[in-house]
Amino acid sequence: MREKNAAIVLAAGRGKRMNSTVHKQYLLLQGKPVLYYSLKTFEECPFIDEVVLVTGEGEISYCQKEIVEKFGFSKVCAVVPGGKERYHSVYEGLKALKEPDYVYIHDGARPFVDQEMLIRARKTVLESQACVVGMPVKDTIKISDGEQNAVETPDRSKVWMVQTPQVFSYPLIYRAYKKLIDGNIQNVTDDAMVLELMEQRQVKLVEGSYQNIKITTPEDLLIAECFCQNS
């Protein structure tokens, strides 16, 4: 029997850097909300069985009617409110799932996740129980001392930009997140970091795409329009 796979799509962010009254995940890209594209990819993925959409407290009805129902996303089994920080929202999504074998955690502001990425992630998580999508950096990276002084230059060949989805054994990542929340530990920036801190587990890196950008600033939306036009 095939393993059961679920996805959590995060759409609770405010997008302060977008300088818009509309939250970034609802901005229009080629006439559809940014959030539509990642939900469509998970909907069409043959091995994803269910999707939990995590959104803002006041946006649940809008997401249910204007995105999930309007576009026929039948795999979305629940739309739940997120929390103050990203990691709170992930935990709410994990609690809403029906104990799948594996969970794909994805930022709804990344519209260019594709089937090939999901296939690569699935292969890796079945082998390692934990993986994140990303790409090697193109630029030289400098580490600062907090006062804009460069103090270190890491080997570029070992530095990756981490993206989403981040994919884990559900029992493993749920346990790690419960420890995090119960311990009131803060300042974690992604799901892999939660696993590294709470379970001391290594996480495999999986090739994503340089087009798998997160819509964060107005410039990102322009770039995304170009990607859509050239696809």
PDB file of C-alpha atoms in Angstrom:
ATOM      1  CA  MET A   1       0.000   0.000   0.000  1.00  0.00           C
ATOM      2  CA  ARG A   2       1.267   3.480  -0.880  1.00  0.00           C
ATOM      3  CA  GLU A   3       2.215   5.855   1.910  1.00  0.00           C
ATOM      4  CA  LYS A   4      -0.262   8.607   2.848  1.00  0.00           C
ATOM      5  CA  ASN A   5       0.958  12.114   2.004  1.00  0.00           C
ATOM      6  CA  ALA A   6      -0.501  15.424   3.131  1.00  0.00           C
ATOM      7  CA  ALA A   7       0.405  19.048   2.501  1.00  0.00           C
ATOM      8  CA  ILE A   8       0.186  22.154   4.641  1.00  0.00           C
ATOM      9  CA  VAL A   9      -0.004  25.363   2.620  1.00  0.00           C
ATOM     10  CA  LEU A  10       0.726  28.470   4.674  1.00  0.00           C
ATOM     11  CA  ALA A  11      -1.191  31.631   3.793  1.00  0.00           C
ATOM     12  CA  ALA A  12      -1.345  33.501   7.092  1.00  0.00           C
ATOM     13  CA  GLY A  13       1.462  35.987   6.379  1.00  0.00           C
ATOM     14  CA  ARG A  14       0.824  39.727   6.248  1.00  0.00           C
ATOM     15  CA  GLY A  15       3.473  40.640   3.679  1.00  0.00           C
ATOM     16  CA  LYS A  16       4.571  43.962   5.178  1.00  0.00           C
ATOM     17  CA  ARG A  17       7.359  44.381   2.621  1.00  0.00           C
ATOM     18  CA  MET A  18       4.884  44.267  -0.256  1.00  0.00           C
ATOM     19  CA  ASN A  19       3.597  47.777   0.562  1.00  0.00           C
ATOM     20  CA  SER A  20       0.058  46.701  -0.283  1.00  0.00           C
ATOM     21  CA  THR A  21      -3.222  46.558   1.620  1.00  0.00           C
ATOM     22  CA  VAL A  22      -3.790  43.152  -0.009  1.00  0.00           C
ATOM     23  CA  HIS A  23      -1.847  40.305   1.585  1.00  0.00           C
ATOM     24  CA  LYS A  24       0.802  38.936  -0.771  1.00  0.00           C
ATOM     25  CA  GLN A  25      -0.787  35.485  -1.147  1.00  0.00           C
ATOM     26  CA  TYR A  26      -3.982  37.086  -2.522  1.00  0.00           C
ATOM     27  CA  LEU A  27      -2.352  39.454  -4.997  1.00  0.00           C
ATOM     28  CA  LEU A  28      -3.230  38.641  -8.597  1.00  0.00           C
ATOM     29  CA  LEU A  29      -0.728  36.863 -10.813  1.00  0.00           C
ATOM     30  CA  GLN A  30      -1.961  36.388 -14.381  1.00  0.00           C
ATOM     31  CA  GLY A  31      -5.479  37.080 -13.108  1.00  0.00           C
ATOM     32  CA  LYS A  32      -5.469  34.544 -10.279  1.00  0.00           C
ATOM     33  CA  PRO A  33      -4.378  34.836  -6.625  1.00  0.00           C
ATOM     34  CA  VAL A  34      -0.756  33.893  -5.933  1.00  0.00           C
ATOM     35  CA  LEU A  35      -2.060  31.227  -3.538  1.00  0.00           C
ATOM     36  CA  TYR A  36      -3.985  29.536  -6.349  1.00  0.00           C
ATOM     37  CA  TYR A  37      -0.842  28.253  -8.074  1.00  0.00           C
ATOM     38  CA  SER A  38       0.655  26.198  -5.244  1.00  0.00           C
ATOM     39  CA  LEU A  39      -2.755  24.791  -4.309  1.00  0.00           C
ATOM     40  CA  LYS A  40      -3.240  23.753  -7.937  1.00  0.00           C
ATOM     41  CA  THR A  41       0.109  21.925  -7.950  1.00  0.00           C
ATOM     42  CA  PHE A  42      -0.777  19.938  -4.827  1.00  0.00           C
ATOM     43  CA  GLU A  43      -4.305  19.285  -6.137  1.00  0.00           C
ATOM     44  CA  GLU A  44      -2.880  17.784  -9.323  1.00  0.00           C
ATOM     45  CA  CYS A  45      -0.155  15.736  -7.623  1.00  0.00           C
ATOM     46  CA  PRO A  46      -1.230  12.082  -7.728  1.00  0.00           C
ATOM     47  CA  PHE A  47       0.412  11.116  -4.429  1.00  0.00           C
ATOM     48  CA  ILE A  48      -0.834  14.036  -2.322  1.00  0.00           C
ATOM     49  CA  ASP A  49      -3.967  12.855  -0.526  1.00  0.00           C
ATOM     50  CA  GLU A  50      -5.082  15.902   1.458  1.00  0.00           C
ATOM     51  CA  VAL A  51      -4.218  19.560   1.959  1.00  0.00           C
ATOM     52  CA  VAL A  52      -4.679  21.803   4.987  1.00  0.00           C
ATOM     53  CA  LEU A  53      -4.721  25.521   4.206  1.00  0.00           C
ATOM     54  CA  VAL A  54      -3.587  27.766   7.060  1.00  0.00           C
ATOM     55  CA  THR A  55      -4.710  31.359   6.805  1.00  0.00           C
ATOM     56  CA  GLY A  56      -5.474  34.441   8.889  1.00  0.00           C
ATOM     57  CA  GLU A  57      -8.264  34.331  11.438  1.00  0.00           C
ATOM     58  CA  GLY A  58     -10.428  36.739   9.442  1.00  0.00           C
ATOM     59  CA  GLU A  59      -9.742  35.162   6.052  1.00  0.00           C
ATOM     60  CA  ILE A  60     -11.073  31.632   6.536  1.00  0.00           C
ATOM     61  CA  SER A  61     -14.434  32.275   4.883  1.00  0.00           C
ATOM     62  CA  TYR A  62     -12.827  34.149   1.986  1.00  0.00           C
ATOM     63  CA  CYS A  63     -10.314  31.356   1.332  1.00  0.00           C
ATOM     64  CA  GLN A  64     -12.983  28.671   1.551  1.00  0.00           C
ATOM     65  CA  LYS A  65     -15.396  30.368  -0.848  1.00  0.00           C
ATOM     66  CA  GLU A  66     -13.214  32.443  -3.173  1.00  0.00           C
ATOM     67  CA  ILE A  67     -10.276  30.071  -3.570  1.00  0.00           C
ATOM     68  CA  VAL A  68     -11.006  26.501  -2.427  1.00  0.00           C
ATOM     69  CA  GLU A  69     -14.597  26.282  -3.712  1.00  0.00           C
ATOM     70  CA  LYS A  70     -14.219  28.669  -6.637  1.00  0.00           C
ATOM     71  CA  PHE A  71     -11.321  26.746  -8.147  1.00  0.00           C
ATOM     72  CA  GLY A  72     -12.500  23.287  -7.097  1.00  0.00           C
ATOM     73  CA  PHE A  73      -9.622  22.290  -4.838  1.00  0.00           C
ATOM     74  CA  SER A  74     -11.194  19.084  -3.573  1.00  0.00           C
ATOM     75  CA  LYS A  75      -8.105  17.896  -1.682  1.00  0.00           C
ATOM     76  CA  VAL A  76      -8.310  20.818   0.751  1.00  0.00           C
ATOM     77  CA  CYS A  77      -9.832  19.071   3.758  1.00  0.00           C
ATOM     78  CA  ALA A  78      -9.616  22.030   6.166  1.00  0.00           C
ATOM     79  CA  VAL A  79      -8.985  25.767   6.273  1.00  0.00           C
ATOM     80  CA  VAL A  80      -7.657  26.667   9.717  1.00  0.00           C
ATOM     81  CA  PRO A  81      -6.453  29.872  11.393  1.00  0.00           C
ATOM     82  CA  GLY A  82      -2.730  30.359  11.834  1.00  0.00           C
ATOM     83  CA  GLY A  83      -0.801  31.860  14.723  1.00  0.00           C
ATOM     84  CA  LYS A  84       1.374  34.829  15.542  1.00  0.00           C
ATOM     85  CA  GLU A  85       4.518  33.471  13.879  1.00  0.00           C
ATOM     86  CA  ARG A  86       5.105  31.065  11.011  1.00  0.00           C
ATOM     87  CA  TYR A  87       5.996  28.206  13.339  1.00  0.00           C
ATOM     88  CA  HIS A  88       2.714  28.672  15.229  1.00  0.00           C
ATOM     89  CA  SER A  89       0.863  28.408  11.908  1.00  0.00           C
ATOM     90  CA  VAL A  90       2.715  25.231  10.953  1.00  0.00           C
ATOM     91  CA  TYR A  91       1.804  23.670  14.289  1.00  0.00           C
ATOM     92  CA  GLU A  92      -1.875  24.502  13.752  1.00  0.00           C
ATOM     93  CA  GLY A  93      -1.657  22.843  10.348  1.00  0.00           C
ATOM     94  CA  LEU A  94       0.012  19.750  11.778  1.00  0.00           C
ATOM     95  CA  LYS A  95      -2.716  19.400  14.414  1.00  0.00           C
ATOM     96  CA  ALA A  96      -5.422  19.606  11.721  1.00  0.00           C
ATOM     97  CA  LEU A  97      -4.031  16.669   9.726  1.00  0.00           C
ATOM     98  CA  LYS A  98      -5.282  13.094  10.092  1.00  0.00           C
ATOM     99  CA  GLU A  99      -1.896  11.573  10.936  1.00  0.00           C
ATOM    100  CA  PRO A 100      -0.460  10.986   7.452  1.00  0.00           C
ATOM    101  CA  ASP A 101       2.859   9.240   6.924  1.00  0.00           C
ATOM    102  CA  TYR A 102       4.528  12.302   5.404  1.00  0.00           C
ATOM    103  CA  VAL A 103       3.759  16.009   5.299  1.00  0.00           C
ATOM    104  CA  TYR A 104       4.820  18.607   2.709  1.00  0.00           C
ATOM    105  CA  ILE A 105       4.990  22.086   4.300  1.00  0.00           C
ATOM    106  CA  HIS A 106       4.837  24.871   1.736  1.00  0.00           C
ATOM    107  CA  ASP A 107       4.635  28.659   1.704  1.00  0.00           C
ATOM    108  CA  GLY A 108       1.568  29.788  -0.232  1.00  0.00           C
ATOM    109  CA  ALA A 109       3.534  32.799  -1.476  1.00  0.00           C
ATOM    110  CA  ARG A 110       5.736  30.447  -3.570  1.00  0.00           C
ATOM    111  CA  PRO A 111       3.605  29.919  -6.696  1.00  0.00           C
ATOM    112  CA  PHE A 112       6.187  28.039  -8.784  1.00  0.00           C
ATOM    113  CA  VAL A 113       6.435  24.735  -6.953  1.00  0.00           C
ATOM    114  CA  ASP A 114       6.012  22.021  -9.596  1.00  0.00           C
ATOM    115  CA  GLN A 115       5.418  18.298  -9.936  1.00  0.00           C
ATOM    116  CA  GLU A 116       9.087  17.506 -10.589  1.00  0.00           C
ATOM    117  CA  MET A 117      10.050  19.127  -7.281  1.00  0.00           C
ATOM    118  CA  LEU A 118       7.431  17.114  -5.424  1.00  0.00           C
ATOM    119  CA  ILE A 119       8.629  13.884  -7.040  1.00  0.00           C
ATOM    120  CA  ARG A 120      12.248  14.577  -6.062  1.00  0.00           C
ATOM    121  CA  ALA A 121      11.188  15.456  -2.514  1.00  0.00           C
ATOM    122  CA  ARG A 122       9.082  12.327  -2.208  1.00  0.00           C
ATOM    123  CA  LYS A 123      11.950  10.080  -3.285  1.00  0.00           C
ATOM    124  CA  THR A 124      14.282  11.699  -0.772  1.00  0.00           C
ATOM    125  CA  VAL A 125      11.911  11.762   2.200  1.00  0.00           C
ATOM    126  CA  LEU A 126      11.104   8.075   1.745  1.00  0.00           C
ATOM    127  CA  GLU A 127      14.846   7.413   2.127  1.00  0.00           C
ATOM    128  CA  SER A 128      15.795   9.964   4.793  1.00  0.00           C
ATOM    129  CA  GLN A 129      12.548  10.961   6.604  1.00  0.00           C
ATOM    130  CA  ALA A 130      13.416  14.666   6.303  1.00  0.00           C
ATOM    131  CA  CYS A 131      14.293  16.902   3.361  1.00  0.00           C
ATOM    132  CA  VAL A 132      14.028  20.492   2.180  1.00  0.00           C
ATOM    133  CA  VAL A 133      13.899  21.914  -1.307  1.00  0.00           C
ATOM    134  CA  GLY A 134      16.510  24.523  -2.187  1.00  0.00           C
ATOM    135  CA  MET A 135      19.206  25.619  -4.607  1.00  0.00           C
ATOM    136  CA  PRO A 136      22.934  26.387  -4.382  1.00  0.00           C
ATOM    137  CA  VAL A 137      23.599  30.114  -4.066  1.00  0.00           C
ATOM    138  CA  LYS A 138      24.895  31.980  -7.106  1.00  0.00           C
ATOM    139  CA  ASP A 139      26.559  34.846  -5.255  1.00  0.00           C
ATOM    140  CA  THR A 140      29.405  34.978  -2.778  1.00  0.00           C
ATOM    141  CA  ILE A 141      27.999  35.153   0.761  1.00  0.00           C
ATOM    142  CA  LYS A 142      29.457  37.241   3.589  1.00  0.00           C
ATOM    143  CA  ILE A 143      28.765  36.718   7.299  1.00  0.00           C
ATOM    144  CA  SER A 144      28.507  40.005   9.210  1.00  0.00           C
ATOM    145  CA  ASP A 145      29.181  40.837  12.842  1.00  0.00           C
ATOM    146  CA  GLY A 146      25.828  42.602  13.162  1.00  0.00           C
ATOM    147  CA  GLU A 147      27.360  45.998  12.461  1.00  0.00           C
ATOM    148  CA  GLN A 148      27.750  45.608   8.701  1.00  0.00           C
ATOM    149  CA  ASN A 149      31.338  44.406   8.949  1.00  0.00           C
ATOM    150  CA  ALA A 150      32.156  41.291   6.925  1.00  0.00           C
ATOM    151  CA  VAL A 151      33.829  38.771   9.215  1.00  0.00           C
ATOM    152  CA  GLU A 152      33.597  35.511   7.271  1.00  0.00           C
ATOM    153  CA  THR A 153      33.174  34.192   3.734  1.00  0.00           C
ATOM    154  CA  PRO A 154      31.730  30.660   3.682  1.00  0.00           C
ATOM    155  CA  ASP A 155      32.593  28.274   0.879  1.00  0.00           C
ATOM    156  CA  ARG A 156      29.978  29.091  -1.762  1.00  0.00           C
ATOM    157  CA  SER A 157      29.890  25.492  -2.977  1.00  0.00           C
ATOM    158  CA  LYS A 158      28.409  24.478   0.393  1.00  0.00           C
ATOM    159  CA  VAL A 159      25.815  27.239   0.752  1.00  0.00           C
ATOM    160  CA  TRP A 160      22.197  26.721  -0.332  1.00  0.00           C
ATOM    161  CA  MET A 161      19.133  28.956  -0.463  1.00  0.00           C
ATOM    162  CA  VAL A 162      16.395  27.026   1.316  1.00  0.00           C
ATOM    163  CA  GLN A 163      12.928  27.017  -0.238  1.00  0.00           C
ATOM    164  CA  THR A 164       9.730  25.078   0.333  1.00  0.00           C
ATOM    165  CA  PRO A 165       8.229  22.534   0.315  1.00  0.00           C
ATOM    166  CA  GLN A 166       9.990  21.042   3.310  1.00  0.00           C
ATOM    167  CA  VAL A 167       9.004  17.418   3.692  1.00  0.00           C
ATOM    168  CA  PHE A 168       9.095  15.178   6.746  1.00  0.00           C
ATOM    169  CA  SER A 169       7.868  12.041   8.392  1.00  0.00           C
ATOM    170  CA  TYR A 170       4.707  13.306  10.060  1.00  0.00           C
ATOM    171  CA  PRO A 171       5.334  11.700  13.471  1.00  0.00           C
ATOM    172  CA  LEU A 172       8.885  13.084  13.478  1.00  0.00           C
ATOM    173  CA  ILE A 173       8.042  16.700  12.625  1.00  0.00           C
ATOM    174  CA  TYR A 174       4.930  16.724  14.830  1.00  0.00           C
ATOM    175  CA  ARG A 175       6.999  15.587  17.807  1.00  0.00           C
ATOM    176  CA  ALA A 176       9.623  18.244  17.098  1.00  0.00           C
ATOM    177  CA  TYR A 177       7.034  21.008  16.808  1.00  0.00           C
ATOM    178  CA  LYS A 178       5.272  19.936  20.002  1.00  0.00           C
ATOM    179  CA  LYS A 179       8.582  20.169  21.872  1.00  0.00           C
ATOM    180  CA  LEU A 180       9.171  23.603  20.351  1.00  0.00           C
ATOM    181  CA  ILE A 181       5.750  24.960  21.303  1.00  0.00           C
ATOM    182  CA  ASP A 182       5.702  23.367  24.761  1.00  0.00           C
ATOM    183  CA  GLY A 183       9.165  24.776  25.440  1.00  0.00           C
ATOM    184  CA  ASN A 184       8.198  28.244  24.189  1.00  0.00           C
ATOM    185  CA  ILE A 185      11.290  28.301  21.979  1.00  0.00           C
ATOM    186  CA  GLN A 186      11.373  31.181  19.490  1.00  0.00           C
ATOM    187  CA  ASN A 187      13.394  32.591  16.599  1.00  0.00           C
ATOM    188  CA  VAL A 188      13.153  29.555  14.339  1.00  0.00           C
ATOM    189  CA  THR A 189      12.956  30.445  10.667  1.00  0.00           C
ATOM    190  CA  ASP A 190      12.034  27.202   8.949  1.00  0.00           C
ATOM    191  CA  ASP A 191      10.808  23.688   9.601  1.00  0.00           C
ATOM    192  CA  ALA A 192      14.195  22.043   9.113  1.00  0.00           C
ATOM    193  CA  MET A 193      15.565  24.222  11.902  1.00  0.00           C
ATOM    194  CA  VAL A 194      12.853  22.921  14.240  1.00  0.00           C
ATOM    195  CA  LEU A 195      13.928  19.345  13.513  1.00  0.00           C
ATOM    196  CA  GLU A 196      17.616  20.196  13.858  1.00  0.00           C
ATOM    197  CA  LEU A 197      17.066  21.904  17.231  1.00  0.00           C
ATOM    198  CA  MET A 198      14.493  19.630  18.818  1.00  0.00           C
ATOM    199  CA  GLU A 199      15.471  16.218  17.427  1.00  0.00           C
ATOM    200  CA  GLN A 200      19.135  16.732  16.460  1.00  0.00           C
ATOM    201  CA  ARG A 201      18.332  15.288  13.053  1.00  0.00           C
ATOM    202  CA  GLN A 202      20.088  15.981   9.787  1.00  0.00           C
ATOM    203  CA  VAL A 203      17.925  17.159   6.907  1.00  0.00           C
ATOM    204  CA  LYS A 204      18.650  16.321   3.271  1.00  0.00           C
ATOM    205  CA  LEU A 205      18.787  19.031   0.619  1.00  0.00           C
ATOM    206  CA  VAL A 206      16.795  18.450  -2.569  1.00  0.00           C
ATOM    207  CA  GLU A 207      17.110  20.442  -5.784  1.00  0.00           C
ATOM    208  CA  GLY A 208      14.275  22.894  -6.250  1.00  0.00           C
ATOM    209  CA  SER A 209      14.374  25.644  -8.851  1.00  0.00           C
ATOM    210  CA  TYR A 210      15.704  29.178  -9.143  1.00  0.00           C
ATOM    211  CA  GLN A 211      12.177  30.078 -10.248  1.00  0.00           C
ATOM    212  CA  ASN A 212      10.734  28.794  -6.965  1.00  0.00           C
ATOM    213  CA  ILE A 213      10.766  32.315  -5.521  1.00  0.00           C
ATOM    214  CA  LYS A 214       8.764  33.645  -2.598  1.00  0.00           C
ATOM    215  CA  ILE A 215       6.609  36.680  -3.385  1.00  0.00           C
ATOM    216  CA  THR A 216       7.824  39.131  -0.744  1.00  0.00           C
ATOM    217  CA  THR A 217       8.369  42.506  -2.437  1.00  0.00           C
ATOM    218  CA  PRO A 218       6.786  44.321  -5.422  1.00  0.00           C
ATOM    219  CA  GLU A 219       9.840  43.370  -7.485  1.00  0.00           C
ATOM    220  CA  ASP A 220       9.138  39.688  -6.845  1.00  0.00           C
ATOM    221  CA  LEU A 221       5.672  40.052  -8.333  1.00  0.00           C
ATOM    222  CA  LEU A 222       7.154  41.580 -11.497  1.00  0.00           C
ATOM    223  CA  ILE A 223       9.617  38.704 -11.770  1.00  0.00           C
ATOM    224  CA  ALA A 224       6.795  36.207 -11.251  1.00  0.00           C
ATOM    225  CA  GLU A 225       4.825  37.811 -14.101  1.00  0.00           C
ATOM    226  CA  CYS A 226       7.845  37.330 -16.356  1.00  0.00           C
ATOM    227  CA  PHE A 227       8.145  33.668 -15.353  1.00  0.00           C
ATOM    228  CA  CYS A 228       4.459  33.140 -16.169  1.00  0.00           C
ATOM    229  CA  GLN A 229       4.746  34.835 -19.560  1.00  0.00           C
ATOM    230  CA  ASN A 230       7.774  32.749 -20.527  1.00  0.00           C
ATOM    231  CA  SER A 231       6.419  29.400 -19.362  1.00  0.00           C
TER     232      SER A 231
END
